[in-house]
Amino acid sequence: MIKAQRGTKDIIGLDTLTWQKIQQNAQDIFQNANYKEIRTPIFEATELFKRGVGDSTDIVNKEMYTFCVGGKDKNESSITLRPENTAGVVRAYIEHNISRQSPPQKFWYFGPMFRYERPQAGRQRQFHQIGIELFGIENSSADAEAILMAQEFLKSLGLDDLEVELNTLGCPKCRENYRNSIKEVLKPYLKDLCEDCKIRYEKNPLRMLDCKDENCQKIFEQDEIKKVILNDFICDECSQHFDEVQKYLKALNIKYTRNKMLVRGLDYYNRTVFEIKSSSLGSQSAVCGGGRYDGLVEMLGGTATPAVGWAMGVERLFELIKKVENKKLEYYVVSKYPEEAIKLCQKIRQKGISCDFDMQNRKFAKQLEKAAKIANYAIILGEDEIEKGFYTIKNLSDGTQEQKNEI
Ligand code: ATP
Ligand code: MG
Protein backbone atom coordinates (compact mmCIF):
# COMPACT_ATOMS: atom_id res chain seq x y z
CA MET A 1 0.00 0.00 0.00
CA ILE A 2 1.32 3.45 -0.91
CA LYS A 3 1.17 5.93 1.95
CA ALA A 4 1.43 9.70 2.16
CA GLN A 5 4.99 11.02 2.13
CA ARG A 6 6.80 11.67 5.40
CA GLY A 7 6.12 15.19 6.61
CA THR A 8 2.91 15.57 4.60
CA LYS A 9 -0.65 15.32 5.84
CA ASP A 10 -4.10 14.79 4.41
CA ILE A 11 -6.54 17.35 5.63
CA ILE A 12 -9.85 15.54 5.80
CA GLY A 13 -13.12 15.20 7.71
CA LEU A 14 -14.08 17.82 10.23
CA ASP A 15 -10.59 19.38 10.16
CA THR A 16 -11.42 20.91 6.79
CA LEU A 17 -14.09 23.06 8.45
CA THR A 18 -11.48 24.66 10.69
CA TRP A 19 -9.15 25.16 7.72
CA GLN A 20 -11.97 26.86 5.84
CA LYS A 21 -12.59 29.14 8.79
CA ILE A 22 -8.91 30.13 8.96
CA GLN A 23 -8.91 30.97 5.27
CA GLN A 24 -12.25 32.78 5.45
CA ASN A 25 -11.12 34.94 8.38
CA ALA A 26 -7.92 35.80 6.55
CA GLN A 27 -9.88 36.85 3.49
CA ASP A 28 -12.34 38.94 5.52
CA ILE A 29 -9.75 40.66 7.68
CA PHE A 30 -7.19 41.41 5.00
CA GLN A 31 -9.66 42.54 2.36
CA ASN A 32 -11.28 44.78 4.94
CA ALA A 33 -7.90 46.45 5.40
CA ASN A 34 -7.37 46.93 1.65
CA TYR A 35 -5.07 43.94 1.01
CA LYS A 36 -5.48 42.14 -2.33
CA GLU A 37 -5.01 38.42 -2.58
CA ILE A 38 -2.05 37.18 -4.63
CA ARG A 39 -1.61 33.61 -5.90
CA THR A 40 1.83 32.87 -7.27
CA PRO A 41 3.08 29.52 -8.64
CA ILE A 42 4.17 26.76 -6.32
CA PHE A 43 7.49 26.39 -8.14
CA GLU A 44 9.90 29.07 -9.24
CA ALA A 45 13.42 29.27 -10.65
CA THR A 46 15.86 27.97 -8.01
CA GLU A 47 17.89 31.12 -8.51
CA LEU A 48 15.01 33.22 -7.15
CA PHE A 49 15.23 31.57 -3.74
CA LYS A 50 19.03 31.49 -3.70
CA ARG A 51 19.05 35.22 -4.17
CA GLY A 52 15.78 36.10 -2.49
CA VAL A 53 16.02 33.98 0.65
CA GLY A 54 19.77 34.04 0.87
CA ASP A 55 22.45 31.40 0.55
CA SER A 56 23.52 31.52 4.17
CA THR A 57 20.08 30.33 5.31
CA ASP A 58 19.08 26.83 6.35
CA ILE A 59 16.24 27.05 3.86
CA VAL A 60 18.52 27.42 0.86
CA ASN A 61 21.35 25.24 2.15
CA LYS A 62 19.41 22.30 3.47
CA GLU A 63 15.70 22.50 2.98
CA MET A 64 14.88 23.13 -0.66
CA TYR A 65 13.09 20.69 -2.94
CA THR A 66 15.10 21.39 -6.05
CA PHE A 67 15.03 19.44 -9.27
CA CYS A 68 15.86 19.79 -12.92
CA VAL A 69 13.41 19.19 -15.69
CA GLY A 70 14.02 19.02 -19.44
CA GLY A 71 16.56 21.11 -21.26
CA LYS A 72 20.22 20.42 -21.88
CA ASP A 73 21.50 23.12 -19.62
CA LYS A 74 20.39 21.83 -16.25
CA ASN A 75 21.15 25.04 -14.43
CA GLU A 76 18.78 26.89 -16.65
CA SER A 77 15.91 24.59 -15.87
CA SER A 78 16.55 24.08 -12.18
CA ILE A 79 13.30 24.70 -10.34
CA THR A 80 12.39 24.65 -6.66
CA LEU A 81 9.13 24.12 -4.80
CA ARG A 82 8.62 27.36 -2.91
CA PRO A 83 9.94 27.15 0.68
CA GLU A 84 8.33 30.51 1.48
CA ASN A 85 6.37 33.08 -0.47
CA THR A 86 8.04 36.46 -0.12
CA ALA A 87 10.51 35.80 -2.94
CA GLY A 88 7.69 34.74 -5.29
CA VAL A 89 5.51 37.73 -4.41
CA VAL A 90 8.44 40.10 -4.94
CA ARG A 91 9.18 38.40 -8.28
CA ALA A 92 5.56 38.96 -9.35
CA TYR A 93 5.62 42.52 -8.02
CA ILE A 94 8.59 43.30 -10.24
CA GLU A 95 7.39 41.31 -13.24
CA HIS A 96 4.00 43.06 -13.37
CA ASN A 97 5.40 46.53 -12.75
CA ILE A 98 3.25 46.91 -9.69
CA SER A 99 5.60 49.56 -8.35
CA ARG A 100 4.13 51.94 -10.96
CA GLN A 101 0.88 52.05 -8.99
CA SER A 102 0.80 54.48 -6.12
CA PRO A 103 1.99 53.04 -2.82
CA PRO A 104 1.21 51.27 -0.66
CA GLN A 105 0.53 48.06 -2.54
CA LYS A 106 -0.77 45.50 -0.07
CA PHE A 107 -1.05 41.75 -0.68
CA TRP A 108 -2.08 38.67 1.26
CA TYR A 109 -1.67 34.99 0.40
CA PHE A 110 -2.53 31.50 1.58
CA GLY A 111 -0.89 28.36 0.28
CA PRO A 112 1.41 25.36 0.67
CA MET A 113 5.17 25.71 1.17
CA PHE A 114 7.78 22.96 0.97
CA ARG A 115 10.86 22.42 3.09
CA TYR A 116 12.93 19.29 3.44
CA GLU A 117 13.08 19.19 7.24
CA ARG A 118 13.02 16.48 9.86
CA PRO A 119 9.30 15.94 10.46
CA GLN A 120 8.21 16.44 14.07
CA ALA A 121 5.44 18.16 15.99
CA GLY A 122 4.87 21.53 14.33
CA ARG A 123 7.29 20.79 11.51
CA GLN A 124 6.21 19.28 8.22
CA ARG A 125 7.70 19.05 4.74
CA GLN A 126 4.59 20.37 3.10
CA PHE A 127 2.99 22.97 5.31
CA HIS A 128 0.88 26.06 4.75
CA GLN A 129 1.45 29.72 5.31
CA ILE A 130 -0.79 32.73 5.41
CA GLY A 131 1.05 35.98 4.95
CA ILE A 132 0.99 39.60 3.97
CA GLU A 133 3.46 41.75 2.05
CA LEU A 134 3.21 45.54 2.09
CA PHE A 135 5.24 47.48 -0.48
CA GLY A 136 6.25 51.09 -0.88
CA ILE A 137 6.24 52.54 2.64
CA GLU A 138 9.39 53.28 4.59
CA ASN A 139 7.53 54.95 7.42
CA SER A 140 7.16 52.95 10.63
CA SER A 141 3.37 53.06 10.25
CA ALA A 142 3.78 50.17 7.80
CA ASP A 143 5.67 48.04 10.36
CA ALA A 144 2.96 48.79 12.90
CA GLU A 145 0.17 48.01 10.46
CA ALA A 146 1.80 44.69 9.55
CA ILE A 147 1.97 43.66 13.21
CA LEU A 148 -1.56 44.94 13.75
CA MET A 149 -2.85 42.78 10.88
CA ALA A 150 -1.24 39.69 12.38
CA GLN A 151 -2.77 40.51 15.72
CA GLU A 152 -6.25 41.19 14.36
CA PHE A 153 -6.20 37.98 12.37
CA LEU A 154 -5.12 35.95 15.41
CA LYS A 155 -7.77 37.69 17.49
CA SER A 156 -10.46 36.71 14.97
CA LEU A 157 -9.51 33.10 15.67
CA GLY A 158 -9.81 33.58 19.41
CA LEU A 159 -6.08 33.97 20.00
CA ASP A 160 -5.43 37.17 21.90
CA ASP A 161 -2.81 36.03 24.37
CA LEU A 162 0.17 35.25 22.15
CA GLU A 163 3.55 36.79 22.80
CA VAL A 164 4.92 39.33 20.33
CA GLU A 165 8.71 39.60 20.29
CA LEU A 166 10.26 42.59 18.61
CA ASN A 167 13.74 43.59 17.55
CA THR A 168 15.54 45.81 15.09
CA LEU A 169 18.42 44.67 12.94
CA GLY A 170 19.36 48.17 11.86
CA CYS A 171 20.31 48.98 8.29
CA PRO A 172 23.21 47.51 6.32
CA LYS A 173 25.31 50.49 7.44
CA CYS A 174 24.92 50.15 11.18
CA ARG A 175 24.78 46.39 11.01
CA GLU A 176 28.32 46.35 9.68
CA ASN A 177 29.71 47.55 13.02
CA TYR A 178 27.55 45.08 14.86
CA ARG A 179 28.72 42.20 12.69
CA ASN A 180 32.32 43.15 13.24
CA SER A 181 31.95 43.39 17.03
CA ILE A 182 30.19 40.04 17.17
CA LYS A 183 32.86 38.43 15.02
CA GLU A 184 35.57 39.86 17.18
CA VAL A 185 34.15 38.71 20.49
CA LEU A 186 33.35 35.24 19.12
CA LYS A 187 36.68 34.69 17.42
CA PRO A 188 38.22 32.77 20.34
CA TYR A 189 35.17 30.46 20.41
CA LEU A 190 35.06 29.77 16.70
CA LYS A 191 36.37 26.23 17.09
CA ASP A 192 33.66 25.39 19.64
CA LEU A 193 30.75 26.59 17.50
CA CYS A 194 28.71 24.14 15.43
CA GLU A 195 29.61 23.54 11.79
CA ASP A 196 26.75 25.73 10.58
CA CYS A 197 27.83 28.63 12.78
CA LYS A 198 31.39 28.35 11.47
CA ILE A 199 29.95 29.05 8.01
CA ARG A 200 27.59 31.74 9.32
CA TYR A 201 30.56 33.39 11.04
CA GLU A 202 31.98 34.11 7.61
CA LYS A 203 28.83 34.61 5.56
CA ASN A 204 26.28 36.18 7.89
CA PRO A 205 27.44 36.41 11.52
CA LEU A 206 24.13 37.73 12.86
CA ARG A 207 22.45 34.48 11.88
CA MET A 208 24.56 32.68 14.47
CA LEU A 209 22.29 34.12 17.16
CA ASP A 210 19.39 32.20 15.63
CA CYS A 211 21.25 28.88 15.98
CA LYS A 212 19.24 26.10 17.60
CA ASP A 213 22.36 24.29 18.83
CA GLU A 214 22.44 24.24 22.65
CA ASN A 215 26.18 24.51 22.86
CA CYS A 216 26.23 27.59 20.61
CA GLN A 217 23.48 29.20 22.66
CA LYS A 218 25.51 28.52 25.84
CA ILE A 219 28.46 30.34 24.31
CA PHE A 220 26.27 33.33 23.43
CA GLU A 221 24.94 33.41 26.99
CA GLN A 222 28.35 34.25 28.45
CA ASP A 223 28.51 37.72 29.94
CA GLU A 224 31.24 39.25 27.76
CA ILE A 225 29.49 37.98 24.61
CA LYS A 226 26.00 38.83 25.76
CA LYS A 227 27.21 42.36 26.43
CA VAL A 228 28.20 42.77 22.80
CA ILE A 229 25.00 41.18 21.53
CA LEU A 230 22.84 43.38 23.71
CA ASN A 231 24.78 46.50 22.96
CA ASP A 232 22.82 49.12 21.10
CA PHE A 233 24.54 49.31 17.78
CA ILE A 234 21.89 50.89 15.66
CA CYS A 235 22.34 54.31 14.06
CA ASP A 236 20.20 57.34 14.91
CA GLU A 237 17.93 56.96 11.92
CA CYS A 238 17.22 53.31 12.58
CA SER A 239 16.83 54.00 16.25
CA GLN A 240 14.25 56.69 15.55
CA HIS A 241 12.41 54.38 13.17
CA PHE A 242 12.31 51.68 15.82
CA ASP A 243 11.11 54.15 18.48
CA GLU A 244 8.25 55.13 16.21
CA VAL A 245 7.27 51.52 15.59
CA GLN A 246 7.05 51.08 19.34
CA LYS A 247 5.01 54.25 19.76
CA TYR A 248 2.49 52.97 17.24
CA LEU A 249 2.30 49.62 19.01
CA LYS A 250 1.67 51.34 22.33
CA ALA A 251 -1.04 53.48 20.76
CA LEU A 252 -2.62 50.31 19.41
CA ASN A 253 -2.31 48.65 22.80
CA ILE A 254 -0.27 45.79 21.31
CA LYS A 255 1.90 44.24 23.97
CA TYR A 256 5.38 43.07 23.01
CA THR A 257 8.76 42.29 24.46
CA ARG A 258 12.10 43.31 23.04
CA ASN A 259 14.25 40.32 22.20
CA LYS A 260 17.71 41.34 21.08
CA MET A 261 18.54 37.77 20.12
CA LEU A 262 15.80 37.74 17.52
CA VAL A 263 17.44 37.85 14.10
CA ARG A 264 15.04 35.72 11.98
CA GLY A 265 16.02 32.98 9.57
CA LEU A 266 16.07 34.83 6.29
CA ASP A 267 18.94 36.93 4.97
CA TYR A 268 16.99 39.84 3.61
CA TYR A 269 15.57 41.48 6.73
CA ASN A 270 16.55 44.93 7.96
CA ARG A 271 15.24 47.16 10.72
CA THR A 272 12.08 45.77 12.35
CA VAL A 273 11.83 42.01 12.86
CA PHE A 274 9.24 40.22 14.95
CA GLU A 275 7.88 36.85 15.91
CA ILE A 276 4.63 35.81 17.53
CA LYS A 277 4.90 32.81 19.81
CA SER A 278 2.73 30.57 21.91
CA SER A 279 4.13 28.78 24.93
CA SER A 280 1.55 26.02 24.48
CA LEU A 281 3.16 24.87 21.22
CA GLY A 282 6.24 23.31 22.83
CA SER A 283 9.61 23.65 21.15
CA GLN A 284 8.23 24.76 17.77
CA SER A 285 6.62 27.78 19.37
CA ALA A 286 6.69 30.41 16.61
CA VAL A 287 3.36 30.93 14.88
CA CYS A 288 4.31 33.99 12.90
CA GLY A 289 7.53 35.61 11.76
CA GLY A 290 8.18 38.71 9.78
CA GLY A 291 9.91 41.99 9.35
CA ARG A 292 11.06 44.71 7.05
CA TYR A 293 13.00 43.90 3.89
CA ASP A 294 13.79 47.20 2.22
CA GLY A 295 16.57 45.85 0.01
CA LEU A 296 14.92 42.80 -1.49
CA VAL A 297 12.97 44.29 -4.40
CA GLU A 298 16.06 46.03 -5.73
CA MET A 299 18.21 42.99 -5.09
CA LEU A 300 15.88 40.93 -7.28
CA GLY A 301 16.04 43.45 -10.11
CA GLY A 302 13.23 45.92 -9.35
CA THR A 303 13.38 49.58 -8.43
CA ALA A 304 14.35 50.16 -4.80
CA THR A 305 11.14 49.70 -2.77
CA PRO A 306 10.78 49.51 0.98
CA ALA A 307 8.65 46.58 2.15
CA VAL A 308 7.46 44.75 5.22
CA GLY A 309 5.63 41.47 5.68
CA TRP A 310 5.11 38.32 7.69
CA ALA A 311 4.18 34.67 7.34
CA MET A 312 2.18 32.49 9.68
CA GLY A 313 2.30 28.70 9.92
CA VAL A 314 -1.25 27.44 9.45
CA GLU A 315 -0.63 23.98 10.96
CA ARG A 316 0.68 25.60 14.17
CA LEU A 317 -2.28 27.95 14.14
CA PHE A 318 -4.60 24.98 13.74
CA GLU A 319 -3.14 23.39 16.89
CA LEU A 320 -3.95 26.49 18.90
CA ILE A 321 -7.49 27.34 17.92
CA LYS A 322 -10.88 26.01 18.92
CA LYS A 323 -12.07 23.59 16.25
CA VAL A 324 -15.17 24.29 14.21
CA GLU A 325 -17.96 21.82 14.92
CA ASN A 326 -19.95 20.04 12.29
CA LYS A 327 -23.20 21.72 11.33
CA LYS A 328 -26.20 19.56 10.51
CA LEU A 329 -27.93 19.74 7.15
CA GLU A 330 -31.23 21.59 7.21
CA TYR A 331 -33.20 18.88 5.35
CA TYR A 332 -32.95 15.23 4.47
CA VAL A 333 -35.53 13.90 2.04
CA VAL A 334 -36.98 10.55 3.09
CA SER A 335 -38.74 8.90 0.18
CA LYS A 336 -39.18 5.66 -1.76
CA TYR A 337 -39.41 7.74 -4.96
CA PRO A 338 -35.78 8.67 -5.76
CA GLU A 339 -36.67 10.73 -8.80
CA GLU A 340 -39.00 12.92 -6.75
CA ALA A 341 -36.43 13.08 -3.96
CA ILE A 342 -33.60 14.30 -6.19
CA LYS A 343 -35.91 16.85 -7.85
CA LEU A 344 -36.93 18.23 -4.46
CA CYS A 345 -33.26 18.41 -3.39
CA GLN A 346 -32.46 20.35 -6.54
CA LYS A 347 -35.21 22.85 -5.73
CA ILE A 348 -34.18 23.34 -2.10
CA ARG A 349 -30.45 23.57 -2.85
CA GLN A 350 -31.13 26.22 -5.48
CA LYS A 351 -32.53 28.38 -2.69
CA GLY A 352 -29.21 28.06 -0.89
CA ILE A 353 -30.61 25.72 1.78
CA SER A 354 -28.68 22.54 2.58
CA CYS A 355 -30.37 19.27 1.69
CA ASP A 356 -29.58 15.65 0.80
CA PHE A 357 -31.42 12.41 -0.02
CA ASP A 358 -30.88 8.67 0.02
CA MET A 359 -29.17 7.54 -3.17
CA GLN A 360 -29.53 3.86 -2.37
CA ASN A 361 -33.32 3.97 -2.05
CA ARG A 362 -33.11 2.05 1.23
CA LYS A 363 -36.00 1.14 3.53
CA PHE A 364 -37.99 4.06 4.89
CA ALA A 365 -36.87 3.42 8.48
CA LYS A 366 -33.21 3.33 7.47
CA GLN A 367 -33.57 6.65 5.67
CA LEU A 368 -35.22 8.23 8.69
CA GLU A 369 -32.43 6.94 10.91
CA LYS A 370 -29.86 8.56 8.64
CA ALA A 371 -31.86 11.80 8.58
CA ALA A 372 -31.87 11.98 12.37
CA LYS A 373 -28.10 11.69 12.38
CA ILE A 374 -27.26 14.36 9.86
CA ALA A 375 -30.19 16.80 9.47
CA ASN A 376 -32.43 19.13 11.45
CA TYR A 377 -35.58 18.14 9.54
CA ALA A 378 -36.74 15.19 7.46
CA ILE A 379 -39.00 15.88 4.51
CA ILE A 380 -41.18 12.86 4.09
CA LEU A 381 -42.26 12.34 0.52
CA GLY A 382 -44.63 9.38 0.31
CA GLU A 383 -47.30 8.36 -2.15
CA ASP A 384 -49.89 10.56 -0.48
CA GLU A 385 -47.62 13.63 -0.44
CA ILE A 386 -46.70 13.28 -4.12
CA GLU A 387 -50.30 12.71 -5.21
CA LYS A 388 -51.76 15.61 -3.26
CA GLY A 389 -48.75 17.92 -3.57
CA PHE A 390 -47.67 18.60 0.02
CA TYR A 391 -44.67 17.81 2.25
CA THR A 392 -44.59 16.23 5.69
CA ILE A 393 -41.81 17.88 7.69
CA LYS A 394 -40.50 16.04 10.73
CA ASN A 395 -38.56 18.00 13.31
CA LEU A 396 -35.78 15.57 14.19
CA SER A 397 -34.88 17.08 17.53
CA ASP A 398 -38.38 16.92 19.11
CA GLY A 399 -40.15 14.48 16.78
CA THR A 400 -43.07 16.80 15.93
CA GLN A 401 -44.51 16.75 12.43
CA GLU A 402 -46.32 19.27 10.27
CA GLN A 403 -47.56 19.48 6.73
CA LYS A 404 -46.49 22.22 4.33
CA ASN A 405 -47.22 23.08 0.73
CA GLU A 406 -43.90 24.88 0.20
CA ILE A 407 -40.38 24.53 1.61
P1 ATP B 1 11.54 27.77 12.60
O1 ATP B 1 12.52 28.54 13.39
O2 ATP B 1 10.44 27.18 13.41
O3 ATP B 1 12.16 26.81 11.64
P2 ATP B 1 11.39 29.60 10.44
O4 ATP B 1 12.16 30.78 10.84
O5 ATP B 1 12.01 28.60 9.53
O6 ATP B 1 10.80 28.87 11.71
P3 ATP B 1 9.65 31.18 8.81
O7 ATP B 1 10.41 30.93 7.59
O8 ATP B 1 9.71 32.48 9.48
O9 ATP B 1 9.99 30.03 9.86
O10 ATP B 1 8.10 30.81 8.57
C1 ATP B 1 7.04 31.45 9.26
C2 ATP B 1 6.20 30.46 10.00
O11 ATP B 1 5.90 29.33 9.20
C3 ATP B 1 6.87 29.87 11.24
O12 ATP B 1 6.75 30.75 12.32
C4 ATP B 1 6.06 28.60 11.43
O13 ATP B 1 4.84 28.88 12.09
C5 ATP B 1 5.78 28.18 10.03
N1 ATP B 1 6.70 27.12 9.59
C6 ATP B 1 7.97 27.25 9.15
N2 ATP B 1 8.50 26.06 8.81
C7 ATP B 1 7.52 25.13 9.05
C8 ATP B 1 7.43 23.71 8.89
N3 ATP B 1 8.44 22.99 8.40
N4 ATP B 1 6.27 23.10 9.24
C9 ATP B 1 5.24 23.81 9.72
N5 ATP B 1 5.26 25.14 9.90
C10 ATP B 1 6.38 25.81 9.56
MG1 MG C 1 12.95 26.78 9.76
PDB file of C-alpha atoms and ligand atoms in Angstrom, residues 58-59 63 115 117 123 212 316, ligand 2:
ATOM      1  CA  ASP A  58      19.084  26.831   6.354  1.00  0.00           C
ATOM      2  CA  ILE A  59      16.244  27.050   3.864  1.00  0.00           C
ATOM      3  CA  GLU A  63      15.699  22.498   2.979  1.00  0.00           C
ATOM      4  CA  ARG A 115      10.862  22.422   3.087  1.00  0.00           C
ATOM      5  CA  GLU A 117      13.081  19.189   7.241  1.00  0.00           C
ATOM      6  CA  ARG A 123       7.293  20.789  11.513  1.00  0.00           C
ATOM      7  CA  LYS A 212      19.240  26.098  17.599  1.00  0.00           C
ATOM      8  CA  ARG A 316       0.677  25.595  14.167  1.00  0.00           C
TER       9      ARG A 316
HETATM   10 MG    MG B   2      12.954  26.778   9.758  1.00  0.00          MG
END
